[in-house]
Every structure is written in C-alpha cells, then in structure tokens.
Amino acid sequence: MTTQTADHTHIRATNLAAVLGYLRREAPCSRAAIATGTGLNKATVTSIVGDLLDRRLVRETQQTQNHVGRPATLLVLDGSAYATIGLEVSARGLIALSCDTAGGQVLRWHRAGPGVDAGPAKTIAALAALARRAVTAVQSSGRQVLGITVGVPGLVNRDGAVVLAAGLGWRDVPMRAELAAAIGRPDIPVTVDNDASLGVLAEHLYGPQAGTANLIRLTGDTGVGAGIIADGKPLEGHLGYVGEIGHLRLVPDGPRCGCGRRGCLEALASLPSILARTDGRTDSDPQLQLEDLIRRADAQEIAVTQVLAEAGTYLGQGIAALVNVLNPEVVLLGGAYALLADHLTPAIDKALREATIAPDAGGCTVLASTLPDTATPLGATAQALTPLTRGHLPTR
Amino acid sequence: MTTQTADHTHIRATNLAAVLGYLRREAPCSRAAIATGTGLNKATVTSIVGDLLDRRLVRETQQTQNHVGRPATLLVLDGSAYATIGLEVSARGLIALSCDTAGGQVLRWHRAGPGVDAGPAKTIAALAALARRAVTAVQSSGRQVLGITVGVPGLVNRDGAVVLAAGLGWRDVPMRAELAAAIGRPDIPVTVDNDASLGVLAEHLYGPQAGTANLIRLTGDTGVGAGIIADGKPLEGHLGYVGEIGHLRLVPDGPRCGCGRRGCLEALASLPSILARTDGRTDSDPQLQLEDLIRRADAQEIAVTQVLAEAGTYLGQGIAALVNVLNPEVVLLGGAYALLADHLTPAIDKALREATIAPDAGGCTVLASTLPDTATPLGATAQALTPLTRGHLPTR
C-alpha cells in the first residue's frame, strides 16, 4: 500500500512537472494544447492546472488563440506568489539575482565584494548580508522565497562544501552550512553549486542556444571552468567535479597556477592572468580593470591584443580538449571572455581547428554568450527552483 | 487517432523493454516479482510475458523460489531463437563474436586480418567474409541473426561511415554501406560504431563494474580512445565523436602522430608506439609482438619496463584530462593495457594524482578490465540488440 501511494505521488509529480515544463516553453496555451503536447489525458491536465491555479503558479488570461473556433481560455505562468534567489561569488564581486516563477526579474544587484584575498569567512558574511537584503526585498514584493542557490568558482561536493577554489584560494570550506547559518532562515533551502555548471544551465534554459543537447559554457573570470550539457542533460559526474578544464597543462614548466602546478590553462588564459600580463591600472575594483582592458583592446593597443591573441590560442587548445572528448555543438564564451570575444575568437578558432581530431572541429561553433554576466546567478535561480520543476508544489 | 495508436505502441514497447531489462538483471524470477520490480500491473506483465514466451525470448522453468509459500513458475531468458553478431577491426586483427538473446556465447573467432596497411577495401572484404561465415554458423545453431555491429578504432558518423581512423590510416570510408553490400544480407541490419564506445557499453552491461554511472574504458591497441558512460548513459555528443583523448597534445614538438600532429597521447602511449620503442621482434602478427612484449616486461627487461613506465605517465596525464572534465568513478584499462596493467598502473596512478585538480583524483580508481580482448565485440553484440532492448520484438 505504501508503495502504491509513493507511486501515485511520484506519477502526480512527474505529470505536474510535464505540465509546468510545457507551460514554460509554450505559454500562453490552452488546457487542450497541454494535453496534446504532454500526452496526458484532459482530466489529469485539468486537475493539475487546478492545483497550479490554486497555488498562483499559473493564471488564466482572456487572450484568444489565432485560429478557427471559439476562443479558449489560455494559461500563462504566474510569478506573483513565489521567487528564488541566485547568488554568485567571483573575483569580479558578488551578484544577487531574483526571478519569480514566471521568469520575471524581481531584483538584480552587484556588489564589489570583500576582494579575492578576503578569505571565505568575510566573503560568506558579505554574501549572507546580501542574501538577507534580497530575501527582504523579495518578500516586500509579496512573494515567498522558495530557495537560494550560490555559484562558486571551484569544486563543490554534494554537501555544498567548497573542496577547492584555486582562484579564490579556498580549500575545504563548508559553505552551504555556514551560509545557511549566516542567513538565518531555516525555512529557505540554501544550495551551493559550481559557477560554470549553473552558467550553462541558464544558457540551456533561457539563452539563444536553449535546448542545444551538447552545449558547453566556458568562463575564466576567476578560475577557468566549463559548464557542460551532454546529450541534453547537465553533466554531473561521480562526485560533481566536472568541467575542470582550467588545470589542463598546456605548457610544461609554464607559469605557476593557483593550484600549485605549472602551465595550466588557468595560469595562461584566465582573466586575472590576462590582467597581470597586460600591465594595466591596478585599481582594486576588478570591474574597472576589465573595462580598462576592453577599452585598450578596442583601441588595438599592441601590448593588450598580443596577450589576448596568446590567451585565445591557449583557450582554443583547451576547448579542443573538451571538443575531442565531448563533441559539443556549441561552445559559449561567458563572463569577461564574452566581452573580449572579438579579440579572442580568431585565435581560439584557429587553435581549435588545429587541435581537434574530428574534421571541422566536429561541427562545433564557438560563440560569445549573450548572458555574459548573469548566466551563473540566473542558473542559480533555476537551480533553486528544482523541487518545483520536478513537480513538488511549495508548502505554505 | 494515429497519435493514440502511436502512443499505445510506444507504451507497449517501453513496458516490454522494462520487463526484458528486469529479466536480464534478475532472472530467474516470477511474473509477480517482475510486476513489483517494474511497477507495472500484473495483467500487463502477464500479457507481455505471453508475447515473449511466444517469440521464444523467455521460457518458464519449474525451479522453486527459496521462500515460504507455494512454488511459483519462474521465468528465464531464452536464447534459443535469436542471436546478434559483434565484429571488431583493430591493429591486432579481426574478431567475430555472437551471443544469443540470453547472453550465451554462440561463437567467438579471431582472425589475423589483412594487416593495418591493407587499406579499407581489403579489410572490409575480409570482415564481410568473416561475417558471412558467422551468419551461417549462427543459423546452423537454429537461431535467427537480429543484427551485426562492427567496432572500428576511429570517428564514426551517424551513417556508419568512418570519417577518420588515424591508427588504420583510413579517412572517409562509407563502411556501413560497403560492409552491408559485401555481406549481402539486406534482411540483417548492419551498424558501425566506435570501438571504445562499444567496449565501455560491454563493461557497463556485463563487467564487474556493471551499472557504474560514471565509467570510462581506455584502449590503445590501434589508436588511443576512451569509451564513456556519463551519468548512467553512453555519451554520444553532437555527431558521435566522443572520447577522442588520443590526440591530446602532451609533448609540444613530440613524436609524429598518425593524425599528422606531434606529441599526441596516441603517439606516446598507444600499443603500436610502445612496440616501436621497445625494439622487439618484428613479426607480422601483432598478437605475437604483444605476447613477446608482455614476456619481456614480466622478465623486468629494463628497455621494456622503462618504455612502459613512460607510457604509463603519459596515460596518467591523459586520464587526468578525462577525470578533470568527466569525474568518473572508475577508469578501466582495456585491450593490451589490461594485459600490461601491472607495469603501467604505478606510473598511471602517480601521474593521475599529480594532474587531477580534485583531491584523491575525484574518487577515481584505475583498474584493469576483466574483458581485455572481448569488450568491443561483446558491446557490439549488445548494440546490435538495441531494437529488442528498446522493446521492439523481432519480425519473423
């Protein structure tokens, strides 16, 4: 009997997830269209939609459909009752983003952050303060916060501990536990994930390449990491430590990397390593340093364009290693790489084609992300919504 | 109405696949156990089992179960009616293996093959002759051949053409079409796949690591390639060109590789490159060369053990690149690497731990395959069975 009940709950959740997923892709749409699109029978759809209306996750509109017959009442996602919060920690600062359950942006804040050298305790304290203010702001909008997810540039284990974040100099930080305690809201689930994995999740859900079954997103704002969608799903691996292309050794006895090794891709082509070699202004604000770098690159300053071409070659070699192993259709350049794409891409393409065994780089295209700065926190808002997208309704 | 029918057929196939899958893992078992294990209702299971009995894919035994109550009639897989044929092309020769639908081996043949330098036309002719003899032998055993799958050490596209097999010197060979024509049995489907992908499929289904969700199998008998199971499924990628770790450049300006580049893992650590550097007997039969190499290594001949330790270091670096990106739980050494594992593993483990960013190599263990020589053809027999394992009954 227990099995029977468990199965029924499971089937209900699966069906609810299918209805919500269809609405996310196709709304506005009618109940009949949902039934056809999901293969569920109309009574089931009507019952599920009833639950969703009841929870203000869906609302009816009086829009009419653009075809023959009497106008149907159409359904759209309702974002008025719930939202999630996505956070990002990087060398460029802290970001908080909140989206409601209809995908509407509730808030988006950027903070300079305590600096890369501040250490985990200060960073977690600053992040918790930002998160608390975000929770207050979301609640003031009349919405309940369903969850908070943080993206961190490093290895994150299944408990949300940061095992290693070489670019931040962190090791064995029980981040989820400490952040949750500092936020002090045990009713709001807090999760921690790798920044690149969250970034590619956002691209896969919301970007122009949404739905691309084999998609990689590369970022190098702190360390160099790849988020991977393989055969339609976020790649997870045995313990969650995937996409760590930053420590591929490209130059034996090359420059020292934050991980302690030499000649890693990260030591040759991350944004911090590019900034260190372009000898620019040494403002404490990394955002200003990046803007200065872009300005000098756009002005064709030779000391800068040479360093970027070199970095592009190394990135192309790193991407080739990913392409040889994973055969993606698209590799997106995220973060600062997207903003520098015009200067990086020619060298990337050349090196990629030289180092890929499959003809024409296995059909892979390298593109600048259209979500250069928001993919990680946006992916974090989606990740925090996981229980709902799996069909589990919020408890009130 | 068509949709409705298609859906019913689809549901029937899905359920049939679930029943067959359960039987493959759990047989002997009762109808009631299948119902409980698959979550299908008993009437559905009884109806599906009826079809399977009718096609001689399942048979009843009078075995009794080892618990209280009246003895149930148990079901086991029946291999008496159908079999598939798996073939492998490698620098070590040609292999044909046939397994029936109960997993029983019908035949296993090894042929020296026409040699690596023979070119695709001669190899395909030799393979077709082998396949035809295998079909005759399988039919003589009273079984119908459901399909033939060939594993090739190279990039294979979705049409079964070999785009590139550097270790064989092949490029753009329409292998599936030519082999099917040469076999001359249009009633038997022929498919072509990458050897490493088939090898890891066999390990995932039948080896001691069966079911390991993140599993890699590395072979280097011709080129160096990795078969990848990621998050429980064979990795496919955009066009099927995955696991090509052999062309990771480890030594800038290193030895020339069959692909035209320099310093690739394949040029440093494939079996042919190891044989070339150990200066052994130059028999035309690669099998004898390998046996000689193993004998000299086991005798601790310094010229051989040094080359193997060096190759092990390169293999460890290549495996580290896979581990950093994919975070597997187990990496299996297949083919000749399995037979040489005692000599390779210490250097592999050391290099892997040095070059992996996650602590303890991300929880990865490197082991010798227990199916060193048969994984690819065994995976090929499983691949040829795909329509049935997806729930589509053979047509008679």
PDB file of C-alpha atoms in Angstrom, chain A residues 7 39 155 163-164 166 171 214 228 230-231 233-245 247-252 259 261 317 321-329 353-359 362-364, chain B residues 7 39 155 163-164 166 171 214 228 230-231 233-245 247-252 259 261 317 321-329 353-359 362-364:
ATOM      1  CA  ASP A   7       3.982   5.616  -6.870  1.00  0.00           C
ATOM      2  CA  GLY A  39       0.322  13.170 -23.887  1.00  0.00           C
ATOM      3  CA  LEU A 155      34.876  22.171  -6.782  1.00  0.00           C
ATOM      4  CA  VAL A 163      36.501  21.430  -1.658  1.00  0.00           C
ATOM      5  CA  LEU A 164      38.823  23.680  -3.654  1.00  0.00           C
ATOM      6  CA  ALA A 166      42.044  27.783  -6.502  1.00  0.00           C
ATOM      7  CA  ARG A 171      40.014  24.850   0.407  1.00  0.00           C
ATOM      8  CA  ASN A 214      25.510  19.267 -26.418  1.00  0.00           C
ATOM      9  CA  ILE A 228      28.626  21.040 -19.644  1.00  0.00           C
ATOM     10  CA  ALA A 230      25.888  16.471 -22.545  1.00  0.00           C
ATOM     11  CA  ASP A 231      23.210  14.617 -24.520  1.00  0.00           C
ATOM     12  CA  LYS A 233      21.406  16.973 -19.519  1.00  0.00           C
ATOM     13  CA  PRO A 234      23.735  18.834 -17.157  1.00  0.00           C
ATOM     14  CA  LEU A 235      26.771  16.600 -16.689  1.00  0.00           C
ATOM     15  CA  GLU A 236      27.231  15.666 -13.031  1.00  0.00           C
ATOM     16  CA  GLY A 237      29.927  13.013 -12.733  1.00  0.00           C
ATOM     17  CA  HIS A 238      30.691  10.782  -9.767  1.00  0.00           C
ATOM     18  CA  LEU A 239      31.080  13.500  -7.118  1.00  0.00           C
ATOM     19  CA  GLY A 240      30.071  16.593  -9.100  1.00  0.00           C
ATOM     20  CA  TYR A 241      33.608  17.692 -10.077  1.00  0.00           C
ATOM     21  CA  VAL A 242      33.112  18.106 -13.813  1.00  0.00           C
ATOM     22  CA  GLY A 243      34.297  20.633 -16.393  1.00  0.00           C
ATOM     23  CA  GLU A 244      37.605  21.410 -14.662  1.00  0.00           C
ATOM     24  CA  ILE A 245      39.425  22.212 -17.874  1.00  0.00           C
ATOM     25  CA  HIS A 247      44.026  22.704 -14.965  1.00  0.00           C
ATOM     26  CA  LEU A 248      44.850  21.076 -18.265  1.00  0.00           C
ATOM     27  CA  ARG A 249      48.603  21.501 -18.599  1.00  0.00           C
ATOM     28  CA  LEU A 250      49.352  23.255 -21.876  1.00  0.00           C
ATOM     29  CA  VAL A 251      52.902  24.478 -21.279  1.00  0.00           C
ATOM     30  CA  PRO A 252      55.294  22.182 -19.414  1.00  0.00           C
ATOM     31  CA  CYS A 259      46.563  25.138  -7.863  1.00  0.00           C
ATOM     32  CA  ARG A 261      51.087  23.240 -10.708  1.00  0.00           C
ATOM     33  CA  GLN A 317      43.677  24.330 -27.191  1.00  0.00           C
ATOM     34  CA  ALA A 321      40.411  19.005 -25.427  1.00  0.00           C
ATOM     35  CA  LEU A 322      36.749  19.432 -24.467  1.00  0.00           C
ATOM     36  CA  VAL A 323      35.632  19.029 -28.080  1.00  0.00           C
ATOM     37  CA  ASN A 324      37.702  15.862 -28.597  1.00  0.00           C
ATOM     38  CA  VAL A 325      36.134  14.291 -25.520  1.00  0.00           C
ATOM     39  CA  LEU A 326      32.567  15.659 -25.579  1.00  0.00           C
ATOM     40  CA  ASN A 327      31.820  16.675 -29.196  1.00  0.00           C
ATOM     41  CA  PRO A 328      29.636  19.694 -28.338  1.00  0.00           C
ATOM     42  CA  GLU A 329      27.621  21.536 -30.967  1.00  0.00           C
ATOM     43  CA  ARG A 353      40.599  23.570 -35.622  1.00  0.00           C
ATOM     44  CA  GLU A 354      44.284  22.614 -35.420  1.00  0.00           C
ATOM     45  CA  ALA A 355      43.907  20.577 -32.246  1.00  0.00           C
ATOM     46  CA  THR A 356      40.573  18.815 -32.861  1.00  0.00           C
ATOM     47  CA  ILE A 357      40.769  15.367 -34.394  1.00  0.00           C
ATOM     48  CA  ALA A 358      37.293  15.466 -35.966  1.00  0.00           C
ATOM     49  CA  PRO A 359      37.017  17.414 -39.238  1.00  0.00           C
ATOM     50  CA  GLY A 362      33.281  18.053 -35.009  1.00  0.00           C
ATOM     51  CA  GLY A 363      30.690  20.596 -36.124  1.00  0.00           C
ATOM     52  CA  CYS A 364      31.412  22.849 -33.134  1.00  0.00           C
TER      53      CYS A 364
ATOM     54  CA  ASP B   7       1.322   6.237 -28.094  1.00  0.00           C
ATOM     55  CA  GLY B  39       5.879  -1.056 -11.179  1.00  0.00           C
ATOM     56  CA  LEU B 155      35.484   8.544 -35.731  1.00  0.00           C
ATOM     57  CA  VAL B 163      35.360   9.726 -41.026  1.00  0.00           C
ATOM     58  CA  LEU B 164      38.861   9.163 -39.710  1.00  0.00           C
ATOM     59  CA  ALA B 166      44.270   7.551 -37.854  1.00  0.00           C
ATOM     60  CA  ARG B 171      39.610   8.541 -43.992  1.00  0.00           C
ATOM     61  CA  ASN B 214      30.390   7.252 -14.431  1.00  0.00           C
ATOM     62  CA  ILE B 228      32.451   6.973 -21.804  1.00  0.00           C
ATOM     63  CA  ALA B 230      28.390   9.567 -18.113  1.00  0.00           C
ATOM     64  CA  ASP B 231      25.635   9.843 -15.501  1.00  0.00           C
ATOM     65  CA  LYS B 233      24.334   6.595 -20.147  1.00  0.00           C
ATOM     66  CA  PRO B 234      26.721   6.107 -23.062  1.00  0.00           C
ATOM     67  CA  LEU B 235      27.953   9.578 -24.025  1.00  0.00           C
ATOM     68  CA  GLU B 236      27.066  10.379 -27.634  1.00  0.00           C
ATOM     69  CA  GLY B 237      27.812  14.054 -28.324  1.00  0.00           C
ATOM     70  CA  HIS B 238      26.648  16.151 -31.248  1.00  0.00           C
ATOM     71  CA  LEU B 239      27.841  13.887 -34.081  1.00  0.00           C
ATOM     72  CA  GLY B 240      29.063  10.866 -32.109  1.00  0.00           C
ATOM     73  CA  TYR B 241      32.763  11.871 -31.973  1.00  0.00           C
ATOM     74  CA  VAL B 242      33.355  11.473 -28.259  1.00  0.00           C
ATOM     75  CA  GLY B 243      36.202  10.123 -26.140  1.00  0.00           C
ATOM     76  CA  GLU B 244      38.974  11.083 -28.579  1.00  0.00           C
ATOM     77  CA  ILE B 245      41.573  11.565 -25.878  1.00  0.00           C
ATOM     78  CA  HIS B 247      45.015  13.396 -29.730  1.00  0.00           C
ATOM     79  CA  LEU B 248      45.522  15.414 -26.578  1.00  0.00           C
ATOM     80  CA  ARG B 249      48.913  17.053 -27.073  1.00  0.00           C
ATOM     81  CA  LEU B 250      51.132  16.158 -24.144  1.00  0.00           C
ATOM     82  CA  VAL B 251      54.599  16.953 -25.553  1.00  0.00           C
ATOM     83  CA  PRO B 252      54.966  20.051 -27.742  1.00  0.00           C
ATOM     84  CA  CYS B 259      46.896  12.248 -37.347  1.00  0.00           C
ATOM     85  CA  ARG B 261      50.211  16.412 -35.378  1.00  0.00           C
ATOM     86  CA  GLN B 317      48.152  12.576 -17.829  1.00  0.00           C
ATOM     87  CA  ALA B 321      42.295  15.260 -18.529  1.00  0.00           C
ATOM     88  CA  LEU B 322      39.297  12.904 -18.720  1.00  0.00           C
ATOM     89  CA  VAL B 323      38.935  12.881 -14.936  1.00  0.00           C
ATOM     90  CA  ASN B 324      39.082  16.688 -14.671  1.00  0.00           C
ATOM     91  CA  VAL B 325      36.313  17.008 -17.248  1.00  0.00           C
ATOM     92  CA  LEU B 326      34.120  13.967 -16.517  1.00  0.00           C
ATOM     93  CA  ASN B 327      34.804  12.930 -12.887  1.00  0.00           C
ATOM     94  CA  PRO B 328      34.397   9.161 -13.460  1.00  0.00           C
ATOM     95  CA  GLU B 329      34.280   6.700 -10.576  1.00  0.00           C
ATOM     96  CA  ARG B 353      47.019  12.123  -8.901  1.00  0.00           C
ATOM     97  CA  GLU B 354      49.506  14.842  -9.823  1.00  0.00           C
ATOM     98  CA  ALA B 355      47.430  16.191 -12.709  1.00  0.00           C
ATOM     99  CA  THR B 356      43.889  15.962 -11.299  1.00  0.00           C
ATOM    100  CA  ILE B 357      42.569  19.086  -9.620  1.00  0.00           C
ATOM    101  CA  ALA B 358      40.076  17.270  -7.365  1.00  0.00           C
ATOM    102  CA  PRO B 359      41.576  15.655  -4.239  1.00  0.00           C
ATOM    103  CA  GLY B 362      37.958  12.898  -7.615  1.00  0.00           C
ATOM    104  CA  GLY B 363      37.396   9.440  -6.135  1.00  0.00           C
ATOM    105  CA  CYS B 364      38.538   7.725  -9.342  1.00  0.00           C
TER     106      CYS B 364
END
